Amino acid sequence: MSERTTLRPCQEIARAIAEALAARDNQPSDDLVLKRNYIERLKREKNPEGIIEELPQLAGCDYQAIPEEDIVRLHWWGIFHDKPKVGYFCLRIKFPGGIVKPNHLRVVGELSVRYGNNYVELTTRQNFQLHHVHLTQLPEVFERIRAAGMTTKGGCGDTVRNITGCPVAGLDPHELFDPTPIILEAADLFDRTPEYSDLPRKHKITICTCPFWCTAPEINCVALVGVEKEGRKGFTVLVGGGLASTPRLAKPLGVFLEPHDAISVMVAILELWRTNKRYRVSRVKARFKFMVDDYGPERLRQMIEQALGRKLEDYPETPRPIGFTNHMGINEQKDGRYYIGVPVWAGQMQGEHLLALADWLETFGGDFRITRQQNFILTSVPESKVDDTLALLRELGYSPFTCPLVANSIGCTGDPFCNYGVVNAKHYLRDLVAHLQAVFGSEIWQQVRLTLHVDGCPHACAQHWVGDLGLQGTAATLPDGSKQEGFDIILGGGLGELPRIGRQVIRRVPAEEVKFVVGRLVKAYLEERKGSETFQQWCLRVGDERLKAIASEPTAVGLQRA
């Protein structure tokens, strides 16, 4: 599948299927799509892929003179307004599978130090994000990125976003096989094929053979997860996952794929969705999960088989992970070396730290890898260098032995950078974790798993629907009628052993009070849990009314505001 021309038969058949559907389903006309959908008009008027060639010219303009349409087109290259909109930008750099070589790590660190106020974020799709980059600096920054062989293309916009994978793929002895070559080939293919920069909306893919499902396949548009059938190793496929304000869990397609078939099936899925105009009329209903809702996995499978010109092999079992891991701590690799998983508070790092880690990794040929939980992993550490690596991490302020609450927490970018964020999600996440550690200590979290997901808005970039405790930023009304930052608390959600979309159980808690409300819930759980019952299972057992009562009742000092 390395040559683009090999995709054409599949693309053409999928397009023919879409045309047949249009005739039968009375699909919308181009005129209606362009009338209803501003972004479709914007793409038709000027291809966003080409905006990067205009960047030097745009950087020479007064910021306010740049048309808003061109600012939107920059999203296709991972460039967003920082808040407030005064000419500073966020920049998202993609690394398929979260794999960052030392030379690339050094470049990101240098960019952060020189242009980004020495600040960098790790994201849930295994990207780096820089902030504070001024419009006039963007051409120079992009030249550095391009010269280093990195890319931001598809960091946002109606594209295939960064393809995620297990951060210890190829290294961990538990994996079924190494899917990294497929991840890299698919990422290259979708980046360089123009059709896949003109999707109805963003498309999220994960390819993972980790038996713990650490990449959250349940909430991706398309997930290829490793399975074994009759002694053969391959993938089964989940489709239609996604969060935002209408969350869905992915559904099994019921197929078994040999590894060499993986890319052709992903292409067929993309073509069937891309060419179906029904999903271009409204941005609200454009995501692939709505196509899965409309057609169902069985019909979608039939269309994929039509596009491929052959039947797919059945995989009737419902796949499940074998447990939970975030790959933190010191772990032996297949080759006898070690990988060291390091928790990061809210995914926030300094560029100078990246430079120090790049220098160290180069001495033994290791990688820096980004995890879905916004942590990092140092790979291929020789046994003789483990102690020195730990010493360097301590010097930089990190430790693989940091409280698991830190490793199991996710915070979106939020305020002050994101224009959608109504609260500073990372600040409140850090405050919440520190509060729980202060009240309950650190040792308990070695035995009890608790996942904390804090979002600044309904877009769910921090996946609040599927954390043990999900917090969504909102505006709270105080007793005097004034408005204050607040959170809705989502409970009962989860991935892995019990995949489930959570419920908004507790509404509009003032942001400064939320850690005390969460503390009361956690205290009740620790006191009432039965055996090995998880927080999610406890929430589902006691029910919403009990949870609301616990959240509102007065409790011991330390769990409420003094």
Coordinates of C-alpha atoms in Angstrom, one line a residue:
M1 CA 0.0 0.0 0.0
S2 CA 3.0 2.3 -0.2
E3 CA 2.0 3.8 -3.6
R4 CA -0.9 6.2 -3.8
T5 CA -2.1 4.7 -7.1
T6 CA -2.9 1.4 -5.4
L7 CA -5.7 3.3 -3.5
R8 CA -7.6 4.4 -6.6
P9 CA -9.7 1.3 -7.3
C10 CA -10.9 1.3 -3.7
Q11 CA -11.6 5.1 -3.8
E12 CA -13.5 4.8 -7.1
I13 CA -15.7 2.0 -5.9
A14 CA -16.4 3.8 -2.7
R15 CA -17.4 6.9 -4.7
A16 CA -19.7 4.8 -6.9
I17 CA -21.4 3.4 -3.7
A18 CA -21.8 7.0 -2.4
E19 CA -23.4 8.0 -5.7
A20 CA -25.8 5.1 -5.5
L21 CA -26.7 6.1 -2.0
A22 CA -27.2 9.7 -3.1
A23 CA -29.8 8.5 -5.7
R24 CA -31.6 6.2 -3.2
D25 CA -31.3 8.4 -0.1
N26 CA -32.1 11.7 -1.8
Q27 CA -28.8 13.2 -0.6
P28 CA -28.3 16.9 -0.6
S29 CA -27.1 18.9 -3.5
D30 CA -23.8 20.7 -3.7
D31 CA -25.8 24.0 -3.6
L32 CA -27.5 23.1 -0.3
V33 CA -24.2 22.0 1.3
L34 CA -22.5 25.3 0.3
K35 CA -25.5 27.3 1.4
R36 CA -25.7 25.7 4.9
N37 CA -22.1 25.0 5.7
Y38 CA -19.7 28.0 6.0
I39 CA -16.6 25.7 6.3
E40 CA -17.5 23.8 3.1
R41 CA -17.8 27.2 1.3
L42 CA -14.4 28.2 2.8
K43 CA -12.7 25.0 1.6
R44 CA -14.3 25.3 -1.9
E45 CA -13.1 29.0 -2.3
K46 CA -9.5 28.2 -1.3
N47 CA -7.9 24.9 -0.5
P48 CA -6.6 25.1 3.1
E49 CA -3.7 22.9 2.2
G50 CA -2.3 25.8 0.2
I51 CA -2.4 28.4 2.9
I52 CA 1.0 27.4 4.2
E53 CA 2.6 28.8 1.1
E54 CA 1.0 32.2 1.9
L55 CA 2.3 32.2 5.5
P56 CA 5.3 34.6 4.8
Q57 CA 2.9 37.1 3.2
L58 CA 0.3 36.7 6.1
A59 CA 3.1 37.2 8.7
G60 CA 4.0 40.5 7.0
C61 CA 0.4 41.8 7.4
D62 CA -1.1 43.6 10.3
Y63 CA -2.8 40.9 12.2
Q64 CA -6.2 42.5 12.1
A65 CA -6.0 42.8 8.3
I66 CA -5.9 39.0 7.8
P67 CA -9.3 37.6 6.7
E68 CA -10.9 35.4 9.3
E69 CA -11.3 32.7 6.6
D70 CA -7.5 32.5 6.3
I71 CA -7.1 32.2 10.0
V72 CA -9.5 29.2 9.9
R73 CA -7.5 27.7 7.0
L74 CA -4.4 27.8 9.2
H75 CA -6.1 25.2 11.4
W76 CA -5.3 22.6 8.7
W77 CA -1.6 23.2 9.6
G78 CA -2.1 22.9 13.4
I79 CA -2.2 26.7 14.0
F80 CA -4.9 28.2 16.3
H81 CA -5.5 31.6 17.9
D82 CA -4.3 31.8 21.5
K83 CA -6.7 33.7 23.7
P84 CA -7.1 36.7 23.4
K85 CA -7.0 37.0 19.6
V86 CA -4.2 39.6 19.4
G87 CA -1.7 37.8 17.0
Y88 CA -0.4 35.0 19.2
F89 CA -0.9 31.4 18.3
C90 CA -0.9 27.8 19.5
L91 CA 1.0 25.3 17.3
R92 CA 0.3 21.6 17.3
I93 CA 3.2 19.3 16.2
K94 CA 2.2 15.7 15.3
F95 CA 4.1 12.5 16.1
P96 CA 2.3 9.3 14.9
G97 CA 2.1 6.8 17.7
G98 CA 3.6 9.4 20.1
I99 CA 7.2 8.4 19.0
V100 CA 9.6 11.3 19.3
K101 CA 13.3 10.8 18.3
P102 CA 15.9 12.8 20.3
N103 CA 16.7 15.1 17.4
H104 CA 13.0 16.0 17.0
L105 CA 12.7 16.4 20.8
R106 CA 15.6 18.8 20.7
V107 CA 13.9 20.9 18.0
V108 CA 10.6 21.1 19.9
G109 CA 12.5 22.1 23.0
E110 CA 14.4 24.8 21.1
L111 CA 11.2 26.2 19.6
S112 CA 9.6 26.2 23.0
V113 CA 12.5 28.1 24.6
R114 CA 12.9 30.6 21.7
Y115 CA 9.3 31.3 20.7
G116 CA 7.0 29.7 23.3
N117 CA 8.0 31.1 26.7
N118 CA 9.7 27.8 27.6
Y119 CA 6.3 26.2 27.8
V120 CA 5.0 23.0 26.1
E121 CA 2.0 20.7 26.5
L122 CA 1.6 17.0 25.9
T123 CA -1.8 16.2 24.4
T124 CA -4.1 13.2 24.5
R125 CA -3.5 12.5 20.8
Q126 CA 0.3 12.3 21.4
N127 CA 1.1 15.7 20.0
F128 CA 3.2 18.6 21.4
Q129 CA 1.5 22.0 21.7
L130 CA 3.4 25.3 21.8
H131 CA 1.8 28.6 22.8
H132 CA 2.8 32.3 22.7
V133 CA 4.1 32.0 19.1
H134 CA 3.6 35.4 17.4
L135 CA 2.3 35.7 13.8
T136 CA 5.6 37.2 12.7
Q137 CA 7.5 34.2 14.0
L138 CA 5.4 31.6 12.3
P139 CA 7.4 31.4 9.0
E140 CA 10.7 30.8 10.8
V141 CA 9.1 28.3 13.1
F142 CA 7.6 26.4 10.2
E143 CA 10.9 26.3 8.4
R144 CA 12.5 24.8 11.4
I145 CA 9.8 22.2 11.7
R146 CA 10.0 21.3 8.0
A147 CA 13.8 21.2 8.0
A148 CA 13.7 18.7 10.9
G149 CA 11.4 16.4 9.0
M150 CA 8.4 17.0 11.3
T151 CA 4.9 18.1 10.5
T152 CA 1.9 20.0 11.8
K153 CA -0.3 19.2 8.9
G154 CA -3.6 17.7 10.0
G155 CA -3.1 19.0 13.5
C156 CA -6.6 20.4 13.2
G157 CA -9.2 21.0 10.4
D158 CA -11.2 18.5 8.5
T159 CA -8.4 15.9 8.3
V160 CA -7.2 12.6 9.7
R161 CA -5.7 13.7 13.0
N162 CA -2.6 12.3 14.5
I163 CA -2.9 8.5 14.5
T164 CA -2.3 7.3 18.0
G165 CA -0.7 4.1 19.2
C166 CA 0.5 2.4 22.3
P167 CA 3.5 4.5 23.5
V168 CA 5.6 1.4 24.1
A169 CA 4.7 -0.3 20.7
G170 CA 7.6 -2.5 19.6
L171 CA 9.0 -2.6 23.1
D172 CA 6.5 -4.0 25.5
P173 CA 6.5 -7.8 26.0
H174 CA 2.7 -7.9 26.4
E175 CA 1.9 -6.6 22.9
L176 CA 0.5 -9.0 20.3
F177 CA 2.8 -7.6 17.6
D178 CA 4.3 -4.3 16.7
P179 CA 1.9 -2.1 14.6
T180 CA 4.3 0.8 14.3
P181 CA 5.1 0.3 10.6
I182 CA 1.3 0.4 9.8
I183 CA 0.8 3.5 11.9
L184 CA 3.7 5.3 10.1
E185 CA 2.6 4.2 6.7
A186 CA -1.1 5.2 7.3
A187 CA 0.0 8.6 8.8
D188 CA 2.1 9.3 5.7
L189 CA -0.6 8.2 3.3
F190 CA -3.3 10.3 4.8
D191 CA -1.1 13.4 5.2
R192 CA 0.0 13.4 1.5
T193 CA -3.3 12.5 -0.1
P194 CA -5.2 15.7 -0.8
E195 CA -8.7 14.0 -0.5
Y196 CA -8.1 13.4 3.1
S197 CA -7.7 17.0 3.9
D198 CA -11.2 17.6 2.8
L199 CA -13.3 15.4 5.1
P200 CA -16.7 16.3 6.5
R201 CA -15.0 16.9 9.8
K202 CA -12.0 15.6 11.8
H203 CA -11.4 11.9 11.8
K204 CA -9.6 10.1 14.7
I205 CA -7.8 6.8 14.2
T206 CA -6.0 4.6 16.7
I207 CA -4.0 1.4 15.9
C208 CA -3.0 -0.6 18.9
T209 CA -2.1 -4.1 19.8
C210 CA -1.6 -3.4 23.5
P211 CA -3.8 -5.8 25.4
F212 CA -4.6 -3.1 27.9
W213 CA -6.1 -0.8 25.2
C214 CA -4.1 2.1 26.5
T215 CA -5.1 4.3 23.5
A216 CA -8.8 4.3 24.3
P217 CA -10.1 2.7 21.1
E218 CA -13.6 3.0 22.4
I219 CA -13.7 6.7 21.8
N220 CA -12.0 6.9 18.3
C221 CA -13.8 7.2 15.0
V222 CA -12.0 4.1 13.8
A223 CA -9.9 1.8 16.0
L224 CA -7.8 -1.2 14.9
V225 CA -7.1 -3.4 18.0
G226 CA -4.9 -6.4 18.0
V227 CA -6.5 -9.8 18.2
E228 CA -5.6 -13.4 17.4
K229 CA -7.7 -15.8 15.4
E230 CA -6.8 -19.5 14.9
G231 CA -3.2 -18.7 15.6
R232 CA -3.0 -15.7 13.3
K233 CA -2.3 -12.2 14.6
G234 CA -4.2 -9.3 13.2
F235 CA -6.8 -6.7 13.9
T236 CA -10.5 -6.3 14.6
V237 CA -12.2 -3.0 14.0
L238 CA -14.3 -0.7 16.1
V239 CA -16.2 2.2 14.5
G240 CA -18.1 5.3 15.5
G241 CA -16.6 6.4 18.8
G242 CA -16.3 10.0 19.7
L243 CA -17.1 12.5 22.5
A244 CA -17.8 16.2 22.4
S245 CA -21.4 17.1 23.4
T246 CA -22.9 13.9 21.9
P247 CA -20.6 11.1 23.1
R248 CA -20.6 7.7 21.6
L249 CA -18.6 4.5 22.2
A250 CA -17.3 2.7 19.2
K251 CA -19.1 -0.5 18.0
P252 CA -17.5 -3.7 16.7
L253 CA -17.5 -4.1 13.0
G254 CA -17.2 -7.9 13.5
V255 CA -14.3 -8.4 11.2
F256 CA -10.8 -9.9 11.4
L257 CA -8.0 -8.2 9.3
E258 CA -4.6 -9.5 8.4
P259 CA -2.1 -6.6 9.0
H260 CA -1.6 -6.1 5.3
D261 CA -5.3 -5.3 4.9
A262 CA -5.4 -2.6 7.6
I263 CA -4.8 0.4 5.4
S264 CA -7.2 -0.6 2.6
V265 CA -10.0 -1.0 5.1
M266 CA -9.3 2.5 6.6
V267 CA -9.3 4.0 3.1
A268 CA -12.6 2.4 2.3
I269 CA -14.1 3.7 5.5
L270 CA -12.8 7.2 4.8
E271 CA -14.1 7.2 1.2
L272 CA -17.6 6.1 2.2
W273 CA -17.9 8.9 4.7
R274 CA -16.0 11.5 2.7
T275 CA -18.2 11.1 -0.4
N276 CA -21.5 11.0 1.4
K277 CA -22.8 14.6 1.2
R278 CA -25.3 14.0 4.0
Y279 CA -22.5 14.6 6.5
R280 CA -21.5 17.9 4.9
V281 CA -24.7 19.9 5.4
S282 CA -24.4 20.5 9.1
R283 CA -21.1 20.7 11.1
V284 CA -23.1 19.5 14.2
K285 CA -23.9 16.2 12.5
A286 CA -20.8 15.8 10.4
R287 CA -18.7 13.4 12.5
F288 CA -18.2 9.8 11.4
K289 CA -20.1 8.6 14.5
F290 CA -23.3 9.9 13.1
M291 CA -22.8 7.9 9.9
V292 CA -22.4 4.8 12.1
D293 CA -25.6 5.8 13.9
D294 CA -27.5 6.1 10.6
Y295 CA -26.3 3.0 8.8
G296 CA -25.2 0.7 11.7
P297 CA -22.1 -1.5 11.8
E298 CA -23.6 -4.3 9.7
R299 CA -24.6 -2.0 6.7
L300 CA -21.3 -0.2 7.0
R301 CA -19.4 -3.5 6.8
Q302 CA -21.4 -4.4 3.6
M303 CA -20.4 -1.1 2.0
I304 CA -16.8 -1.6 2.9
E305 CA -16.9 -5.0 1.4
Q306 CA -18.4 -3.6 -1.8
A307 CA -15.6 -1.0 -2.0
L308 CA -13.0 -3.7 -1.5
G309 CA -14.6 -6.1 -3.9
R310 CA -14.5 -9.0 -1.4
K311 CA -15.9 -10.3 1.8
L312 CA -14.1 -9.6 5.1
E313 CA -13.4 -12.4 7.5
D314 CA -15.7 -12.7 10.5
Y315 CA -14.6 -12.0 14.0
P316 CA -17.7 -12.6 16.1
E317 CA -16.2 -12.2 19.5
T318 CA -16.6 -8.9 21.3
P319 CA -13.0 -7.8 22.1
R320 CA -12.1 -6.5 25.5
P321 CA -8.8 -5.4 27.2
I322 CA -7.2 -7.6 29.8
G323 CA -7.0 -4.8 32.4
F324 CA -5.6 -1.3 32.9
T325 CA -2.1 0.2 32.6
N326 CA -0.7 3.6 31.8
H327 CA 2.8 2.2 31.3
M328 CA 4.3 4.2 34.2
G329 CA 7.3 3.2 36.3
I330 CA 10.3 1.1 35.3
N331 CA 9.5 -1.8 33.0
E332 CA 11.7 -4.3 31.1
Q333 CA 11.4 -4.3 27.3
K334 CA 11.5 -7.3 25.0
D335 CA 15.2 -6.7 24.4
G336 CA 16.2 -6.6 28.0
R337 CA 16.5 -2.8 28.2
Y338 CA 14.0 -0.7 30.1
Y339 CA 11.4 1.9 29.5
I340 CA 10.6 4.4 32.2
G341 CA 7.1 5.9 32.3
V342 CA 7.0 9.4 33.9
P343 CA 3.8 11.2 35.2
V344 CA 3.5 14.8 34.2
W345 CA 1.3 17.3 36.1
A346 CA -1.5 18.2 33.7
G347 CA 0.8 17.4 30.7
Q348 CA 2.7 20.7 31.3
M349 CA 6.5 20.8 30.6
Q350 CA 9.3 23.2 30.0
G351 CA 11.2 23.4 26.7
E352 CA 14.5 23.3 28.7
H353 CA 13.5 19.9 30.1
L354 CA 13.0 18.6 26.6
L355 CA 16.5 19.7 25.6
A356 CA 18.0 18.0 28.6
L357 CA 16.1 14.8 27.9
A358 CA 17.1 14.9 24.2
D359 CA 20.8 15.1 25.1
W360 CA 20.5 12.2 27.5
L361 CA 18.5 10.0 25.2
E362 CA 21.0 10.5 22.4
T363 CA 23.7 8.9 24.6
F364 CA 22.1 5.5 24.3
G365 CA 19.6 5.7 21.4
G366 CA 16.4 6.0 23.3
D367 CA 13.1 7.7 22.3
F368 CA 10.8 10.1 24.1
R369 CA 7.2 8.9 23.8
I370 CA 4.0 10.7 24.6
T371 CA 1.0 8.9 26.2
R372 CA -2.7 9.4 25.9
Q373 CA -2.8 10.5 29.6
Q374 CA -0.4 13.4 28.8
N375 CA 2.7 11.7 30.4
F376 CA 6.0 10.6 28.8
I377 CA 8.1 7.5 28.5
L378 CA 11.8 7.2 28.0
T379 CA 12.7 4.1 26.1
S380 CA 15.6 1.7 25.6
V381 CA 17.4 2.6 28.7
P382 CA 20.3 0.2 29.4
E383 CA 20.2 -1.3 32.9
S384 CA 23.5 0.4 33.6
K385 CA 21.9 3.8 32.9
V386 CA 18.6 3.4 34.9
D387 CA 20.0 5.1 38.1
D388 CA 21.5 8.0 36.1
T389 CA 18.2 8.4 34.2
L390 CA 16.3 8.6 37.5
A391 CA 18.8 11.1 38.8
L392 CA 18.3 13.3 35.8
L393 CA 14.6 13.1 36.1
R394 CA 14.8 14.1 39.8
E395 CA 17.0 17.1 38.8
L396 CA 14.3 18.2 36.3
G397 CA 11.5 17.7 38.8
Y398 CA 10.0 14.4 37.6
S399 CA 9.8 10.9 39.0
P400 CA 8.3 7.6 37.7
F401 CA 7.2 7.0 41.3
T402 CA 5.0 10.2 41.4
C403 CA 1.5 9.6 42.9
P404 CA -0.6 7.6 40.4
L405 CA -3.3 10.3 40.7
V406 CA -1.0 12.5 38.6
A407 CA -0.4 9.8 36.0
N408 CA -4.2 9.0 35.7
S409 CA -5.4 12.6 35.3
I410 CA -6.0 14.6 32.1
G411 CA -6.6 18.3 31.7
C412 CA -7.5 20.1 28.5
T413 CA -5.7 23.3 27.4
G414 CA -8.5 25.5 28.7
D415 CA -8.2 29.0 29.8
P416 CA -6.0 31.1 29.4
F417 CA -5.1 29.8 25.9
C418 CA -8.2 28.1 24.4
N419 CA -10.9 30.4 23.0
Y420 CA -13.6 27.8 24.0
G421 CA -12.4 27.2 27.6
V422 CA -14.4 29.0 30.3
V423 CA -12.2 27.7 33.1
N424 CA -8.4 27.1 33.6
A425 CA -8.8 23.3 33.5
K426 CA -5.1 22.5 34.1
H427 CA -5.0 24.8 37.2
Y428 CA -8.1 23.2 38.7
L429 CA -6.8 19.7 37.9
R430 CA -3.5 20.3 39.6
D431 CA -5.4 21.8 42.6
L432 CA -7.7 18.8 42.8
V433 CA -4.9 16.3 42.7
A434 CA -3.0 18.1 45.4
H435 CA -6.1 18.3 47.5
L436 CA -6.8 14.6 47.3
Q437 CA -3.2 13.8 48.1
A438 CA -3.3 16.2 51.1
V439 CA -6.5 14.7 52.5
F440 CA -6.1 11.0 51.8
G441 CA -2.3 10.7 51.4
S442 CA -0.4 9.2 48.5
E443 CA -0.1 5.6 49.5
I444 CA -3.9 4.8 49.0
W445 CA -3.6 5.6 45.3
Q446 CA -1.1 2.7 44.9
Q447 CA -4.0 0.4 45.6
V448 CA -7.0 2.4 44.4
R449 CA -7.2 3.6 40.8
L450 CA -9.0 6.9 40.2
T451 CA -9.0 8.7 36.8
L452 CA -9.6 12.4 36.8
H453 CA -10.6 14.2 33.6
V454 CA -11.0 18.0 33.6
D455 CA -12.4 20.0 30.6
G456 CA -12.8 23.7 30.2
C457 CA -15.8 23.3 27.8
P458 CA -18.2 20.8 26.3
H459 CA -15.8 19.8 23.5
A460 CA -14.4 17.1 25.8
C461 CA -10.7 17.3 24.7
A462 CA -9.8 15.8 28.1
Q463 CA -12.4 13.1 27.7
H464 CA -14.5 14.0 30.8
W465 CA -17.3 11.5 29.7
V466 CA -15.1 8.5 30.4
G467 CA -13.2 9.3 33.5
D468 CA -14.0 8.1 37.0
L469 CA -14.5 11.7 37.8
G470 CA -15.2 14.0 34.9
L471 CA -15.4 17.7 35.3
Q472 CA -16.8 20.0 32.6
G473 CA -16.3 23.7 32.9
T474 CA -19.4 25.9 33.0
A475 CA -20.7 29.1 34.6
A476 CA -22.1 28.7 38.1
T477 CA -24.7 31.0 39.6
L478 CA -24.0 32.0 43.1
P479 CA -26.6 32.7 45.8
D480 CA -26.4 36.5 45.1
G481 CA -27.1 35.8 41.4
S482 CA -23.6 36.6 40.2
K483 CA -21.8 34.3 37.8
Q484 CA -18.7 32.4 38.7
E485 CA -16.5 29.7 37.1
G486 CA -17.9 26.3 37.8
F487 CA -18.0 22.7 36.9
D488 CA -20.6 20.0 36.1
I489 CA -19.4 16.7 37.6
I490 CA -19.8 13.6 35.4
L491 CA -19.9 10.2 37.1
G492 CA -20.2 6.5 36.1
G493 CA -18.1 6.8 33.0
G494 CA -15.2 4.6 32.1
L495 CA -13.1 2.7 29.5
G496 CA -11.6 -0.7 29.5
E497 CA -13.3 -3.3 31.7
L498 CA -16.6 -1.3 31.9
P499 CA -16.9 1.0 28.9
R500 CA -19.6 3.5 29.6
I501 CA -20.5 7.2 28.9
G502 CA -20.8 9.0 32.2
R503 CA -23.8 11.1 33.4
Q504 CA -23.9 14.8 34.4
V505 CA -24.9 14.0 38.0
I506 CA -23.9 17.2 39.8
R507 CA -24.4 20.6 38.1
R508 CA -22.7 24.0 38.4
V509 CA -20.4 23.5 41.3
P510 CA -18.4 26.7 41.9
A511 CA -14.9 26.1 40.7
E512 CA -13.3 26.9 44.0
E513 CA -15.6 24.4 45.8
V514 CA -15.2 21.5 43.4
K515 CA -12.2 19.9 45.1
F516 CA -14.2 19.7 48.4
V517 CA -17.2 18.2 46.6
V518 CA -15.0 15.6 44.9
G519 CA -13.3 15.0 48.3
R520 CA -16.6 14.1 49.8
L521 CA -17.4 11.7 47.0
V522 CA -14.0 10.0 47.3
K523 CA -14.3 9.7 51.1
A524 CA -17.7 8.0 50.7
Y525 CA -16.4 5.6 48.1
L526 CA -13.4 4.6 50.2
E527 CA -15.7 4.0 53.2
E528 CA -18.5 2.2 51.3
R529 CA -16.7 0.2 48.6
K530 CA -17.2 -3.6 48.6
G531 CA -14.0 -5.6 48.1
S532 CA -12.3 -4.6 44.9
E533 CA -15.2 -2.4 43.7
T534 CA -13.9 0.5 41.5
F535 CA -15.1 4.1 41.9
Q536 CA -17.1 3.7 38.7
Q537 CA -18.8 0.5 40.0
W538 CA -19.6 2.2 43.3
C539 CA -21.2 5.2 41.5
L540 CA -23.4 2.9 39.5
R541 CA -24.4 0.8 42.5
V542 CA -25.3 3.7 44.8
G543 CA -27.1 5.7 42.2
D544 CA -27.5 9.4 41.3
E545 CA -29.6 10.5 44.2
R546 CA -27.1 9.1 46.7
L547 CA -24.2 10.8 44.9
K548 CA -26.0 14.1 44.9
A549 CA -26.7 13.8 48.6
I550 CA -23.0 13.0 49.4
A551 CA -21.9 16.0 47.3
S552 CA -24.1 18.4 49.2
E553 CA -23.7 17.2 52.8
P554 CA -21.3 18.8 55.3
T555 CA -18.3 16.6 56.2
A556 CA -15.2 16.6 58.3
V557 CA -12.6 19.4 58.2
G558 CA -10.3 19.0 55.2
L559 CA -13.2 17.9 52.9
Q560 CA -14.9 21.3 52.9
R561 CA -13.7 24.9 52.8
A562 CA -12.3 26.0 56.1

